[in-house]
Short mmCIF file of C-alpha atoms in Angstrom, two decimals:
data_model
loop_
_atom_site.label_atom_id
_atom_site.label_comp_id
_atom_site.label_asym_id
_atom_site.label_seq_id
_atom_site.Cartn_x
_atom_site.Cartn_y
_atom_site.Cartn_z
CA MET A 303 202.59 35.38 198.68
CA SER A 304 205.94 36.89 199.44
CA GLU A 305 208.26 37.62 196.54
CA THR A 306 210.83 35.36 198.22
CA VAL A 307 208.65 32.33 197.55
CA LEU A 308 209.49 30.29 194.45
CA GLN A 309 206.32 29.15 192.65
CA ALA A 310 206.57 27.04 189.49
CA GLY A 311 204.72 27.71 186.29
CA VAL A 312 203.03 31.08 186.90
CA ASP A 313 205.19 33.60 185.01
CA ILE A 314 202.97 35.57 182.61
CA ALA A 315 205.56 38.14 181.59
CA GLY A 316 205.62 39.00 177.92
CA LEU A 317 201.91 38.47 177.22
CA SER A 318 199.62 41.44 176.70
CA PHE A 319 196.50 39.28 177.08
CA ASP A 320 195.29 36.30 179.06
CA PRO A 321 194.96 33.36 176.62
CA VAL A 322 192.67 31.49 179.00
CA ALA A 323 190.26 34.43 179.25
CA VAL A 324 190.23 34.77 175.46
CA SER A 325 189.64 31.06 174.90
CA GLU A 326 186.79 30.60 177.39
CA PRO A 327 184.07 32.25 175.23
CA LEU A 328 185.28 30.16 172.28
CA MET A 329 184.97 27.05 174.45
CA TRP A 330 181.26 27.73 174.98
CA LEU A 331 180.69 28.23 171.26
CA VAL A 332 182.51 24.98 170.45
CA LEU A 333 180.51 23.07 173.03
CA ALA A 334 177.23 24.52 171.73
CA ALA A 335 178.09 23.55 168.15
CA PHE A 336 179.19 20.02 169.05
CA LEU A 337 176.16 19.34 171.25
CA GLY A 338 173.94 20.93 168.61
CA SER A 339 175.28 18.50 166.04
CA VAL A 340 174.54 15.61 168.42
CA ALA A 341 170.93 16.79 168.77
CA VAL A 342 170.47 17.27 165.03
CA ALA A 343 172.02 13.85 164.30
CA GLN A 344 169.14 12.19 166.15
CA TYR A 345 166.94 13.23 163.21
CA ASP A 346 169.27 13.49 160.23
CA GLU A 347 173.03 12.87 160.22
CA ARG A 348 173.39 14.73 156.92
CA LEU A 349 172.10 17.92 158.54
CA ALA A 350 174.38 17.35 161.55
CA ARG A 351 177.49 17.50 159.37
CA PRO A 352 177.45 21.27 158.66
CA VAL A 353 176.74 22.05 162.33
CA ALA A 354 179.66 19.86 163.40
CA THR A 355 181.85 21.42 160.70
CA VAL A 356 181.27 24.87 162.22
CA GLY A 357 182.15 23.42 165.61
CA TRP A 358 185.46 22.04 164.34
CA GLY A 359 186.33 25.39 162.76
CA LEU A 360 185.71 27.10 166.10
CA PHE A 361 187.73 24.36 167.81
CA ALA A 362 190.73 25.29 165.64
CA VAL A 363 190.42 28.93 166.68
CA TYR A 364 190.09 27.83 170.32
CA TRP A 365 193.40 25.94 170.22
CA LEU A 366 195.09 28.78 168.36
CA ALA A 367 194.04 31.21 171.11
CA LEU A 368 195.11 28.82 173.88
CA ALA A 369 198.51 27.89 172.42
CA PRO A 370 200.35 30.89 174.00
CA HIS A 371 199.18 29.76 177.44
CA PHE A 372 200.87 26.37 177.05
CA ILE A 373 203.95 27.65 175.22
CA LEU A 374 204.77 30.93 177.00
CA ILE A 375 203.12 30.54 180.41
CA GLN A 376 203.17 26.82 181.16
CA LYS A 377 206.28 26.24 179.01
CA SER A 378 204.99 22.76 178.30
CA VAL A 379 206.48 20.95 175.30
CA VAL A 380 203.71 18.34 175.16
CA GLU A 381 200.76 20.69 175.64
CA GLY A 382 202.27 23.43 173.49
CA LEU A 383 203.00 21.10 170.60
CA GLY A 384 199.60 19.45 171.02
CA SER A 385 197.75 22.78 170.85
CA ILE A 386 199.62 23.77 167.67
CA ILE A 387 198.93 20.42 165.98
CA ALA A 388 195.27 20.61 167.04
CA VAL A 389 194.69 23.68 164.83
CA PRO A 390 195.22 22.06 161.39
CA LEU A 391 193.76 18.74 162.60
CA SER A 392 190.55 20.47 163.67
CA LEU A 393 190.28 22.25 160.33
CA TYR A 394 190.95 18.99 158.48
CA THR A 395 188.29 17.21 160.54
CA GLY A 396 185.75 19.86 159.62
CA TYR A 397 186.73 19.54 155.97
CA LEU A 398 186.27 15.75 156.01
CA LEU A 399 182.92 16.05 157.77
CA TRP A 400 181.70 18.60 155.26
CA ASN A 401 182.66 16.20 152.47
CA GLY A 402 180.74 13.26 153.91
CA ARG A 403 182.89 11.35 156.43
CA GLU A 404 179.99 10.78 158.84
CA SER A 405 181.98 8.47 161.15
CA LEU A 406 183.59 11.66 162.50
CA LEU A 407 180.24 12.49 164.12
CA VAL A 408 181.17 9.92 166.78
CA LEU A 409 184.37 11.83 167.55
CA THR A 410 182.35 15.05 167.57
CA ARG A 411 179.89 13.50 170.02
CA ALA A 412 182.77 12.32 172.21
CA ILE A 413 184.22 15.83 172.48
CA GLY A 414 180.77 17.25 173.22
CA ILE A 415 180.33 14.79 176.11
CA MET A 416 183.86 15.54 177.28
CA GLY A 417 182.95 19.22 177.44
CA VAL A 418 179.81 18.51 179.46
CA ILE A 419 181.97 16.72 182.04
CA TYR A 420 184.93 19.11 182.09
CA VAL A 421 183.43 22.57 181.64
CA PRO A 422 181.52 22.63 184.98
CA PHE A 423 184.79 22.11 186.85
CA LEU A 424 186.42 24.85 184.78
CA THR A 425 183.67 27.44 185.24
CA ILE A 426 182.02 26.75 188.61
CA GLY A 427 184.30 27.98 191.41
CA PRO A 428 182.98 25.86 194.34
CA LEU A 429 183.02 22.68 192.23
CA ARG A 430 186.56 23.41 191.08
CA GLN A 431 187.63 24.08 194.65
CA ILE A 432 186.18 20.78 195.87
CA ILE A 433 188.08 18.60 193.39
CA ILE A 434 191.33 20.58 193.80
CA GLU A 435 191.26 20.31 197.58
CA ILE A 436 190.32 16.61 197.50
CA VAL A 437 193.32 15.85 195.29
CA THR A 438 195.55 18.02 197.51
CA ASP A 439 194.43 16.18 200.66
CA GLN A 440 194.99 12.79 199.05
CA VAL A 441 198.48 13.71 197.81
CA ALA A 442 199.29 15.00 201.32
CA PHE A 443 198.09 11.67 202.77
CA LEU A 444 200.35 9.75 200.38
CA MET A 445 203.26 11.91 201.52
CA THR A 446 202.63 10.95 205.13
CA LEU A 447 202.65 7.27 204.16
CA ILE A 448 206.24 7.55 202.93
CA GLY A 449 207.49 9.58 205.88
CA TYR A 450 206.93 13.23 204.95
CA ASP A 451 204.81 15.71 206.89
CA PRO A 452 203.83 18.35 204.33
CA MET A 453 202.59 21.82 205.21
CA VAL A 454 199.55 22.74 203.11
CA VAL A 455 198.63 26.42 202.79
CA SER A 456 196.31 28.61 200.72
CA GLY A 457 197.62 28.93 197.19
CA LEU A 458 196.73 30.14 193.74
CA SER A 459 193.16 30.11 192.58
CA HIS A 460 192.51 29.50 188.90
CA ASN A 461 194.72 28.18 186.08
CA GLY A 462 197.84 28.93 188.11
CA ILE A 463 197.37 32.72 187.99
CA ASP A 464 196.60 34.65 191.19
CA ILE A 465 194.09 37.23 190.01
CA ALA A 466 192.21 39.12 192.71
CA SER A 467 188.85 38.91 190.96
CA LYS A 468 189.15 35.12 190.69
CA GLN A 469 190.80 34.38 194.02
CA TYR A 470 189.35 31.63 196.21
CA PRO A 471 190.71 30.48 199.59
CA TYR A 472 191.97 27.18 198.21
CA GLU A 473 194.00 24.98 200.57
CA ASN A 474 195.97 23.57 197.68
CA THR A 475 199.63 24.49 198.04
CA PHE A 476 202.48 22.41 199.48
CA TRP A 477 205.02 24.57 201.30
CA PHE A 478 208.67 23.49 201.44
CA GLY A 479 210.49 25.96 203.67
CA GLU A 480 213.84 24.29 204.18
CA HIS A 481 215.55 26.17 201.32
CA GLU A 482 216.98 29.68 201.08
CA ARG A 483 213.68 30.68 199.56
CA PRO A 484 210.57 28.60 200.32
CA ILE A 485 209.34 26.50 197.43
CA THR A 486 205.64 25.90 196.80
CA TYR A 487 203.86 23.36 194.63
CA THR A 488 200.23 24.25 193.92
CA ILE A 489 197.53 21.83 192.81
CA ILE A 490 195.38 23.54 190.16
CA LEU A 491 192.59 22.10 188.01
CA ALA A 492 195.05 20.75 185.44
CA CYS A 493 196.65 18.68 188.23
CA THR A 494 193.44 16.87 189.21
CA GLY A 495 193.26 14.49 186.24
CA ILE A 496 189.74 15.66 185.37
CA GLY A 497 190.92 16.59 181.87
CA SER A 498 192.14 13.08 181.04
CA ILE A 499 189.13 11.54 182.77
CA SER A 500 186.72 13.64 180.71
CA ILE A 501 188.51 12.68 177.45
CA PHE A 502 188.19 8.96 178.14
CA ALA A 503 184.66 9.31 179.49
CA GLY A 504 183.62 11.23 176.39
CA GLY A 505 184.99 8.54 174.09
CA ILE A 506 183.52 5.65 176.06
CA LEU A 507 180.06 7.19 176.40
CA ALA A 508 179.94 8.38 172.77
CA VAL A 509 180.22 4.98 171.10
CA ARG A 510 177.29 2.67 170.49
CA ALA A 511 177.76 -0.34 172.78
CA PRO A 512 175.89 -2.08 175.62
CA TRP A 513 175.62 0.27 178.58
CA ARG A 514 176.76 -2.35 181.08
CA ARG A 515 180.00 -2.84 179.20
CA LYS A 516 180.53 0.90 178.71
CA LEU A 517 180.05 1.62 182.41
CA ARG A 518 182.40 -1.20 183.39
CA VAL A 519 185.14 0.15 181.13
CA LEU A 520 184.46 3.70 182.32
CA VAL A 521 184.94 2.73 185.99
CA VAL A 522 188.23 1.00 185.17
CA ALA A 523 189.52 3.96 183.12
CA VAL A 524 188.58 6.58 185.73
CA GLY A 525 190.12 4.54 188.54
CA ILE A 526 193.42 4.00 186.74
CA ILE A 527 193.74 7.63 185.64
CA TYR A 528 192.86 8.99 189.08
CA VAL A 529 195.36 6.81 190.97
CA LEU A 530 198.17 7.45 188.47
CA ASN A 531 197.49 11.19 188.66
CA LEU A 532 197.85 11.16 192.45
CA LEU A 533 201.20 9.38 192.10
CA ARG A 534 202.27 11.88 189.43
CA ASN A 535 201.52 14.82 191.76
CA LEU A 536 203.30 13.08 194.61
CA GLY A 537 206.44 12.62 192.53
CA ILE A 538 206.45 16.17 191.16
CA ALA A 539 205.80 17.79 194.56
CA LEU A 540 208.58 15.91 196.33
CA ALA A 541 211.10 16.17 193.49
CA PHE A 542 210.55 19.91 193.17
CA GLY A 543 210.02 20.74 196.83
CA LEU A 544 213.03 18.75 197.98
CA GLN A 545 215.13 19.63 194.89
CA LYS A 546 215.76 15.97 194.02
CA ALA A 547 216.09 16.36 190.23
CA GLN A 548 218.69 19.10 189.78
CA PHE A 549 220.22 17.42 186.71
CA PHE A 550 222.02 19.40 183.96
CA PRO A 551 220.81 22.76 185.33
CA GLY A 552 222.52 24.84 182.66
CA ALA A 553 221.02 22.90 179.77
CA ILE A 554 217.53 22.78 181.31
CA MET A 555 217.53 26.50 182.11
CA ALA A 556 218.56 27.30 178.54
CA LEU A 557 215.97 24.92 177.07
CA PHE A 558 213.03 26.40 178.99
CA GLY A 559 214.33 29.96 179.30
CA LEU A 560 214.56 29.79 183.11
CA SER A 561 216.31 32.36 185.28
CA ASP A 562 216.20 30.41 188.56
CA ALA A 563 218.11 27.14 188.98
CA GLN A 564 215.68 25.91 191.66
CA LEU A 565 213.05 25.44 188.95
CA VAL A 566 215.15 22.79 187.21
CA SER A 567 213.72 19.91 189.27
CA TYR A 568 210.18 21.01 188.46
CA TYR A 569 210.72 21.26 184.73
CA ILE A 570 212.56 17.94 184.51
CA VAL A 571 210.00 15.95 186.51
CA ASP A 572 206.82 17.67 185.32
CA ARG A 573 207.40 19.18 181.91
CA MET A 574 209.60 16.34 180.67
CA LEU A 575 209.19 13.06 182.55
CA ALA A 576 205.58 13.32 183.77
CA GLN A 577 204.03 14.81 180.65
CA PHE A 578 205.76 12.55 178.16
CA GLY A 579 205.18 9.60 180.47
CA SER A 580 201.50 10.47 180.71
CA VAL A 581 201.16 10.35 176.93
CA ILE A 582 202.71 6.87 176.84
CA VAL A 583 200.50 5.64 179.71
CA LEU A 584 197.31 7.03 178.15
CA VAL A 585 198.12 5.44 174.78
CA GLY A 586 198.66 2.11 176.55
CA LEU A 587 195.44 2.52 178.50
CA THR A 588 193.56 3.23 175.28
CA TRP A 589 194.87 -0.01 173.81
CA VAL A 590 193.74 -1.98 176.87
CA LEU A 591 190.29 -0.37 176.87
CA MET A 592 189.79 -1.14 173.17
CA ARG A 593 190.17 -4.83 174.00
CA GLU A 594 187.24 -4.53 176.40
CA LEU A 595 185.24 -2.08 174.30
CA PRO A 596 186.07 -2.64 170.60
CA GLU A 597 183.54 0.02 169.61
CA LEU A 598 186.15 2.61 170.64
CA THR A 599 188.11 1.69 167.51
CA VAL A 600 185.73 3.88 165.45
CA ILE A 601 187.20 6.93 167.17
CA ILE A 602 190.80 5.68 167.12
CA GLU A 603 190.59 4.76 163.42
CA ASP A 604 189.40 8.27 162.58
CA LEU A 605 192.15 9.83 164.70
CA LEU A 606 194.77 7.69 162.96
CA PHE A 607 193.37 8.67 159.57
CA LEU A 608 193.52 12.36 160.50
CA VAL A 609 197.19 12.04 161.48
CA THR A 610 198.46 9.60 158.84
CA GLY A 611 195.98 9.81 155.95
CA THR A 612 195.75 6.00 155.97
CA GLU A 613 192.62 3.94 156.64
CA TYR A 614 192.90 1.35 159.43
CA ASP A 615 190.59 -1.52 160.38
CA LEU A 616 191.23 -2.00 164.08
CA GLY A 617 187.62 -2.90 164.81
CA THR A 618 187.74 -6.27 163.08
CA ALA A 619 190.87 -7.34 164.96
CA PHE A 620 189.58 -6.29 168.38
CA GLU A 621 186.10 -7.73 167.86
CA LYS A 622 187.62 -11.04 166.75
CA ASN A 623 189.90 -11.08 169.78
CA GLN A 624 186.97 -10.37 172.10
CA SER A 625 184.76 -13.08 170.58
CA GLU A 626 187.53 -15.67 170.92
CA SER A 627 188.48 -14.81 174.51
CA SER A 628 185.13 -13.82 176.03
CA PRO A 629 181.99 -15.94 175.49
CA ALA A 630 178.78 -13.97 175.23
CA THR A 631 177.08 -13.26 178.55
CA PRO A 632 173.26 -13.22 178.62
CA GLY A 633 171.85 -9.83 179.45
CA ASP A 634 174.98 -7.88 178.54
CA ASP A 635 172.87 -5.47 176.52
#
């Protein structure tokens, strides 16, 4: 692309290495350890604990390696803070597993399943291209419904960084040419919602519950996340491309270390409103799904214990609520 084009979120200045490239080998080791613990647990959960413990240690290193990508490249408060917090939490999880908290094997299994769903999209170029271009086309269609006629052009290839060896002819970039310098908004893998979908799918499929109920909850979760993600991309693309959120430019530029005022709309809508809003929505969705699938509380209780150090009994409350509101249906198992 021409140097006159303004593209959000792709500045890699100041880094002497690519955090994503460094983290990818670690990702495979983590996935192997987590799935290995799942396999071993079929025979003896006590033997699965040390395998899972190694996996959690590697998971801490993975987040440590990836943190610069979110902090320095993406300049994301939510993702950057999350990656930093994930390091001690992963180490603490491994410590608790090693010392006998076997309920954490469910969380380990959930992350293993999440990896099985997410990693193919991350590592297989044609598969990644398909989902990126589908989301791009659907966001473009939504734009036409509200009166805009977007121009979609070939954009960046992988993780928002245009590297020749990884370049694919993706039709994934919205071009807004009505400004002094054209503005582009590129749909990359992180914009497709597959990350959030894989997290929820991993949790739902990892718990022990009737398959019919798990699949019903999974369909609901995937549908809600996918639709909300399309709306999120629609809002970010239009707000940034049309410069509709140029609020407090001086303060925002100072906060994120920006040198171009045209990026203010992007950072307000995406890095602040959309990302913090997504956290709130996903927490609310988790609460709703636990009402339909109380078995998920095993994972949530462990997560709350990791963060607060306090034991919670959410399962009893949700199971009681379900039994009072939903009579048993024959054949649900």
